[in-house]
CSV table of C-alpha atoms in Angstrom, one decimal:
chain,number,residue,atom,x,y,z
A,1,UNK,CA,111.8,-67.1,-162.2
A,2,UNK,CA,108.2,-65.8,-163.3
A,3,UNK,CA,106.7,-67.8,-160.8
A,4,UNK,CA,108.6,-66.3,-158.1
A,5,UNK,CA,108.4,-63.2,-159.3
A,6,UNK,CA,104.7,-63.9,-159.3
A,7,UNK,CA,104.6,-65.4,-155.8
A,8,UNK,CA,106.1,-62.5,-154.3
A,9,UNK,CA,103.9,-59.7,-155.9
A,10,UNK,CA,101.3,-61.4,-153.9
A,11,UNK,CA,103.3,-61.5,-150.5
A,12,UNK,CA,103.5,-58.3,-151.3
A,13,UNK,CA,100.1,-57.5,-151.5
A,14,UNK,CA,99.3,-59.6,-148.5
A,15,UNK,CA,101.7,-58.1,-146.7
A,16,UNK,CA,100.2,-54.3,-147.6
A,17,UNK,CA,96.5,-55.2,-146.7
A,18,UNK,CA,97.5,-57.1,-143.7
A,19,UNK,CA,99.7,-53.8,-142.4
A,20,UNK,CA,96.8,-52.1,-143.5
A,21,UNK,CA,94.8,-53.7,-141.1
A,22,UNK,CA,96.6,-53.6,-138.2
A,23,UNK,CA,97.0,-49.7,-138.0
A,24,UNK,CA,93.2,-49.8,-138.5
A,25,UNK,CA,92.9,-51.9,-135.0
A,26,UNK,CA,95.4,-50.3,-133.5
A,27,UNK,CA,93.6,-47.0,-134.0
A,28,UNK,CA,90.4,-48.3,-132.7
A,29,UNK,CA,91.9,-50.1,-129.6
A,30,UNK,CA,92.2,-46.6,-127.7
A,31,UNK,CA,88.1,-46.8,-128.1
A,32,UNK,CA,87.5,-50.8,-127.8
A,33,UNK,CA,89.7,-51.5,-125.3
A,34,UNK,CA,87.2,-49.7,-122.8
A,35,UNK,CA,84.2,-51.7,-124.3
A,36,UNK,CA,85.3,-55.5,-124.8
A,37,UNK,CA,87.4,-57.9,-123.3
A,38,UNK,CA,90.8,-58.7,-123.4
A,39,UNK,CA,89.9,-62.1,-125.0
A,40,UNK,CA,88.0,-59.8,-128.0
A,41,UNK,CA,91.6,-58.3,-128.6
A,42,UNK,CA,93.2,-60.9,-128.2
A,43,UNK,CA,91.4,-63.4,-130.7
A,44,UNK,CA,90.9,-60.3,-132.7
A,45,UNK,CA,94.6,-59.5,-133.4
A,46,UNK,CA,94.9,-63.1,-134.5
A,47,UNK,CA,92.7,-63.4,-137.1
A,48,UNK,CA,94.4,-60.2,-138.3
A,49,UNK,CA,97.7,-61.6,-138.1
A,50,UNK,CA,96.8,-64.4,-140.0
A,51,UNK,CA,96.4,-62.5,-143.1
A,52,UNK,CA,100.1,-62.1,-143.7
A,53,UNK,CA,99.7,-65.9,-144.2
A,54,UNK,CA,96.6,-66.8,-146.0
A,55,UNK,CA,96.2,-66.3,-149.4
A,56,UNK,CA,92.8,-64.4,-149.0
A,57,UNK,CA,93.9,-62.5,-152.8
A,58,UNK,CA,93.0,-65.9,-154.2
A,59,UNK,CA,89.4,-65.1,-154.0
A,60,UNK,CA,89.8,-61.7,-155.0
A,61,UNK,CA,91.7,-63.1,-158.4
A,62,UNK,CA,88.4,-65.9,-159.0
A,63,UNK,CA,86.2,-63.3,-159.0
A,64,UNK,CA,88.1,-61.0,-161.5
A,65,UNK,CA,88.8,-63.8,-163.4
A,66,UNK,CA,84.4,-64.4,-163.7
A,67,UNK,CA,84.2,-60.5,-164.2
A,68,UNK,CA,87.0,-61.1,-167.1
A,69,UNK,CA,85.3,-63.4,-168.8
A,70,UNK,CA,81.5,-61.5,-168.9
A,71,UNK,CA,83.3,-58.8,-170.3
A,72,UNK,CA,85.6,-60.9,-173.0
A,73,UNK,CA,81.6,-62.4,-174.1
A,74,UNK,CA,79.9,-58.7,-173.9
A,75,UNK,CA,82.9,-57.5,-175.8
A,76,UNK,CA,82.8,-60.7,-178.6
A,77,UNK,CA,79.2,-59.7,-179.7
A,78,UNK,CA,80.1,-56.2,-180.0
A,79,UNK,CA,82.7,-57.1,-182.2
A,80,UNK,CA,79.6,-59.2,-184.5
A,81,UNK,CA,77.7,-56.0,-184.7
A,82,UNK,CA,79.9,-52.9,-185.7
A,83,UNK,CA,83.3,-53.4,-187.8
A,84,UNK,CA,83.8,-50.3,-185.5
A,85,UNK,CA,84.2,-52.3,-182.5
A,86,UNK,CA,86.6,-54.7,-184.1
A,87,UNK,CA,88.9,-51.6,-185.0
A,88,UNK,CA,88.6,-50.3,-181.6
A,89,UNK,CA,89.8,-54.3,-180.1
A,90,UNK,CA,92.9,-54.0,-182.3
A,91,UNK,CA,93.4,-50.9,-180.5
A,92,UNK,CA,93.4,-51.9,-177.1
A,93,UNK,CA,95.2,-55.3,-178.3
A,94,UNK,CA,98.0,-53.1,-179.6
A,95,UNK,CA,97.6,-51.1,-176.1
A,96,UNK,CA,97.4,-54.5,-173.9
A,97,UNK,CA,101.0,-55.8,-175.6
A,98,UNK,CA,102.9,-52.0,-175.4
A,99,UNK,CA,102.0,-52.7,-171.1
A,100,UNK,CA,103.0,-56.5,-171.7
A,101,UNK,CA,106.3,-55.4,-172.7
A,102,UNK,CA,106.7,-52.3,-170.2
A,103,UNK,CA,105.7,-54.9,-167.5
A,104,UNK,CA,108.0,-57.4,-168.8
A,105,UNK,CA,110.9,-55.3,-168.8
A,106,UNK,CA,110.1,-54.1,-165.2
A,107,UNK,CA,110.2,-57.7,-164.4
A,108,UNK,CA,113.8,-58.1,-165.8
A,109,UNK,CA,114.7,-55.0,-163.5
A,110,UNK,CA,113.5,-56.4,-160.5
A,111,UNK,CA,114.9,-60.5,-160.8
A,112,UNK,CA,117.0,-59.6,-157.9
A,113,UNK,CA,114.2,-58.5,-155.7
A,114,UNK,CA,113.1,-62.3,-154.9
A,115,UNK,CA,116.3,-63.7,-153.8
A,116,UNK,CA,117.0,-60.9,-152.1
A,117,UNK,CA,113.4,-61.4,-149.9
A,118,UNK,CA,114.5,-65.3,-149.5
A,119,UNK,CA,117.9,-64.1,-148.3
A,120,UNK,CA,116.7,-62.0,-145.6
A,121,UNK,CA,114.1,-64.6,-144.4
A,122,UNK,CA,116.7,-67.0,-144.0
A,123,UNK,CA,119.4,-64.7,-142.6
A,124,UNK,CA,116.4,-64.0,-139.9
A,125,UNK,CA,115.5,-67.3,-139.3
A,126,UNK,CA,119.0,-67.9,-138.6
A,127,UNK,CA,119.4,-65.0,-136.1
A,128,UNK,CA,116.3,-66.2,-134.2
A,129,UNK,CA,117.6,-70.2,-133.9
A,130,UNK,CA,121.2,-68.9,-132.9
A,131,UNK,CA,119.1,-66.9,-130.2
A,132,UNK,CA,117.1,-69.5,-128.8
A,133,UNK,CA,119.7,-72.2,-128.8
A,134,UNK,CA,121.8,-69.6,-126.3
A,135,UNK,CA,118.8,-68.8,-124.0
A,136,UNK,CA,118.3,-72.5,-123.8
A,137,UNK,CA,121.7,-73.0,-122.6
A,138,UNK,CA,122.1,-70.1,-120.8
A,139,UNK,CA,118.5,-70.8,-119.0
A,140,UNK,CA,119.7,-74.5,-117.9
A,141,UNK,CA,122.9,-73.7,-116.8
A,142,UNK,CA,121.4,-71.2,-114.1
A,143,UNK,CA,118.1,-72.9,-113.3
A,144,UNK,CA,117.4,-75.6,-110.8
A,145,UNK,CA,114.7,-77.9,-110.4
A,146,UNK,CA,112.4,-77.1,-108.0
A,147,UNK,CA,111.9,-80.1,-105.5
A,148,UNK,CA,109.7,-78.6,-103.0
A,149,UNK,CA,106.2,-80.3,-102.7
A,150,UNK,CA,104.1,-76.8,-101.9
A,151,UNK,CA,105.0,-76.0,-105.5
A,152,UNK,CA,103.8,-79.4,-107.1
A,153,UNK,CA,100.6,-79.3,-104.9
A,154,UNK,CA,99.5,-75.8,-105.8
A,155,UNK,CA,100.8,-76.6,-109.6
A,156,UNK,CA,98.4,-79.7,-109.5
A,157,UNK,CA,95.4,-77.5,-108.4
A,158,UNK,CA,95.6,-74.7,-110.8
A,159,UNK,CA,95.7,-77.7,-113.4
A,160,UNK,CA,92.4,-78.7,-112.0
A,161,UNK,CA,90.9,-75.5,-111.9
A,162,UNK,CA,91.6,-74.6,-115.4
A,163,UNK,CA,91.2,-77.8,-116.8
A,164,UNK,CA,94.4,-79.5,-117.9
A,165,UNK,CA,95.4,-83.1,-117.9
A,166,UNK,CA,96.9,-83.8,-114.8
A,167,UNK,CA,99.6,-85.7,-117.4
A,168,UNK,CA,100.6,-82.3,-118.5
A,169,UNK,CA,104.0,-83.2,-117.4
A,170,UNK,CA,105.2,-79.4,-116.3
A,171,UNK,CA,108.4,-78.9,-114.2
A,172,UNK,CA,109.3,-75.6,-111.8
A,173,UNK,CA,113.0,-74.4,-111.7
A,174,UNK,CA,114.1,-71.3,-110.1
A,175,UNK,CA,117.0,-68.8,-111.0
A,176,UNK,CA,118.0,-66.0,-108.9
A,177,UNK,CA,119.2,-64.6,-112.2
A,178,UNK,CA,115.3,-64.0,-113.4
A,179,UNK,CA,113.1,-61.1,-112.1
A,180,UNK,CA,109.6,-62.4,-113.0
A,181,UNK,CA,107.9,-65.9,-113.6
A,182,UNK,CA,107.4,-67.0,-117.2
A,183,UNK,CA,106.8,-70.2,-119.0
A,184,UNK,CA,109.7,-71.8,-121.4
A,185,UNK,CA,109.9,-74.3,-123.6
A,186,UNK,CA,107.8,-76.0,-126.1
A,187,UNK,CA,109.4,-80.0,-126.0
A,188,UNK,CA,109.4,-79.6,-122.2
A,189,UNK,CA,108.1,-76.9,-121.1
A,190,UNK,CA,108.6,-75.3,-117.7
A,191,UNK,CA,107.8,-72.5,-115.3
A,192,UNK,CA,110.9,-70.4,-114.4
A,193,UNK,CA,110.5,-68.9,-111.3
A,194,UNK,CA,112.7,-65.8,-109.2
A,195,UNK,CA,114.5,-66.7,-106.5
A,196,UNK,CA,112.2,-65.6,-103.5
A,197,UNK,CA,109.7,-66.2,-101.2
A,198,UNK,CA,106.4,-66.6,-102.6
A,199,UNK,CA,103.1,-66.6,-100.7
A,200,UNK,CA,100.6,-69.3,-101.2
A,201,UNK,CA,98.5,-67.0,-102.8
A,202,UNK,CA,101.0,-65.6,-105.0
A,203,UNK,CA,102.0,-69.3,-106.5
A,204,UNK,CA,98.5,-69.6,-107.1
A,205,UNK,CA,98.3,-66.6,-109.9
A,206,UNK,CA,101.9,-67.1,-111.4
A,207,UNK,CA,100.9,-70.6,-112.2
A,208,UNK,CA,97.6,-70.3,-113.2
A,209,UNK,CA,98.7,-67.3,-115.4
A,210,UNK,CA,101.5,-69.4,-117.0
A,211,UNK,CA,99.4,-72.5,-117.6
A,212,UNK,CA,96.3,-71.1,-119.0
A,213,UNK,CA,99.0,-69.5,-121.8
A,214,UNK,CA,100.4,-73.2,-122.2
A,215,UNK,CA,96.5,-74.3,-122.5
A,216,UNK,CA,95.7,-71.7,-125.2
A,217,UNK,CA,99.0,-72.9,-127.0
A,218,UNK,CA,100.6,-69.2,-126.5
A,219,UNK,CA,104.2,-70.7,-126.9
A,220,UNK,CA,103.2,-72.6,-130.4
A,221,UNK,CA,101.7,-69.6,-131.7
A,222,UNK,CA,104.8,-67.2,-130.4
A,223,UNK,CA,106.7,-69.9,-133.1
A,224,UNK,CA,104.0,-69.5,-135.5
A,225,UNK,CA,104.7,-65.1,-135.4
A,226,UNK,CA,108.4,-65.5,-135.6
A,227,UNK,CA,107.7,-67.5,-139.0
A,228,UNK,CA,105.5,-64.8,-139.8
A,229,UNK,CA,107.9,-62.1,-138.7
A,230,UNK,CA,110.5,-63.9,-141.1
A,231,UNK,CA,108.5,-63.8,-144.4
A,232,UNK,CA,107.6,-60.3,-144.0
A,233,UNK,CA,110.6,-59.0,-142.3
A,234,UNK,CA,110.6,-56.3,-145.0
A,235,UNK,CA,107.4,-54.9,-143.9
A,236,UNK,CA,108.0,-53.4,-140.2
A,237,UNK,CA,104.3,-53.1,-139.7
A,238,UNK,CA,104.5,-57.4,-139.3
């Protein structure tokens, strides 16, 4: 229970600094997004996000811990020196186990909390497979593969262009239930495309957009902030 307890105080902590963060960039974007790339903000947002997963406090805790023991050795030879400093460590002995006890009984108030945190993680997790199992269906049961050979030719190009493995095995359907392109999938993905005429040149910037966000692994790391989204969904800011 402790443990938990304890593993928790430091998601929450994560969870603060990392919220923390990202109001600092998104304050700043108004100002960088005139001076650097997309790519900057991009990478930049990433690295952020990824302190609602790494355990960065870990260093933070070593180097108290160092800083702990210097002053447990500065305060040792004090207590050599001065029978004065020995009274004044029973002191702050008696004061360190009066905020054991306070802490410990805020602990006993709180044993709820963790379970509670795991419950809602799961409960989201839930919602979000439930979610994705209907789009799936629904997206299959109104798409159609694409069998015209313009599509595959261009397709192949844009591969080249950027590239990608020409065994990048990815499929074109089209849906006249969809208003805009985008890429689905992460087993077998594929490029979902509207229901109309396209020009050459059109077909040539959807799928070069869609495949450069399957080359930079967009759809894994969409997964990857859901999981994130589920730890912290306590924390709005995530």
């Amino acid at each position: 229970m402790f443990m938990l307890i304890g593993l928790y105080k430091q998601l929450f902590i994560m969870s603060s600094v990392a919220g923390g963060l990202f109001i600092i960039l998104k304050i700043f974007s108004t100002v960088t997004i005139k001076y650097f790339k997309a790519s900057w903000h991009y990478y930049t947002y990433i690295v952020a996000y990824m302190f609602f997963l790494l355990p960065y406090h870990k260093l933070v805790s070593l180097f108290k811990f160092n800083q702990d023991i210097k002053i447990r050795l500065y305060v040792s030879s004090l207590k050599s020196l001065t029978s004065n400093a020995k009274l004044f460590l029973d002191n702050s002995n008696n004061f360190m186990v009066a905020a054991d006890k306070k802490e410990n009984a805020l602990i006993l108030d709180i044993d709820f909390l963790p379970y509670l945190l795991i419950a809602g993680t799961l409960v989201f997790i839930t919602v979000i497979l439930i979610q994705n199992i209907k789009l799936h269906h629904r997206i299959h049961s109104v798409c159609r593969l694409s069998d015209n050979l313009q599509f595959q030719d261009i397709l192949l190009k844009c591969k080249q262009e950027i590239g990608m493995s020409k065994n990048v095995n990815l499929h074109v359907y089209i849906s006249k239930y969809v208003s805009t392109p985008f890429l689905y999938g992460v087993i077998r993905p594929g490029i979902i495309l509207p229901d109309i005429e396209f020009t050459e040149e059109e077909l040539w910037y959807v799928f070069k957009h869609e495949l450069t966000h399957w080359k930079r692994h967009d759809v894994l790391l969409k997964c990857m902030m859901l999981l994130l989204n589920a730890v912290h969904w306590f924390n709005p800011l995530a």
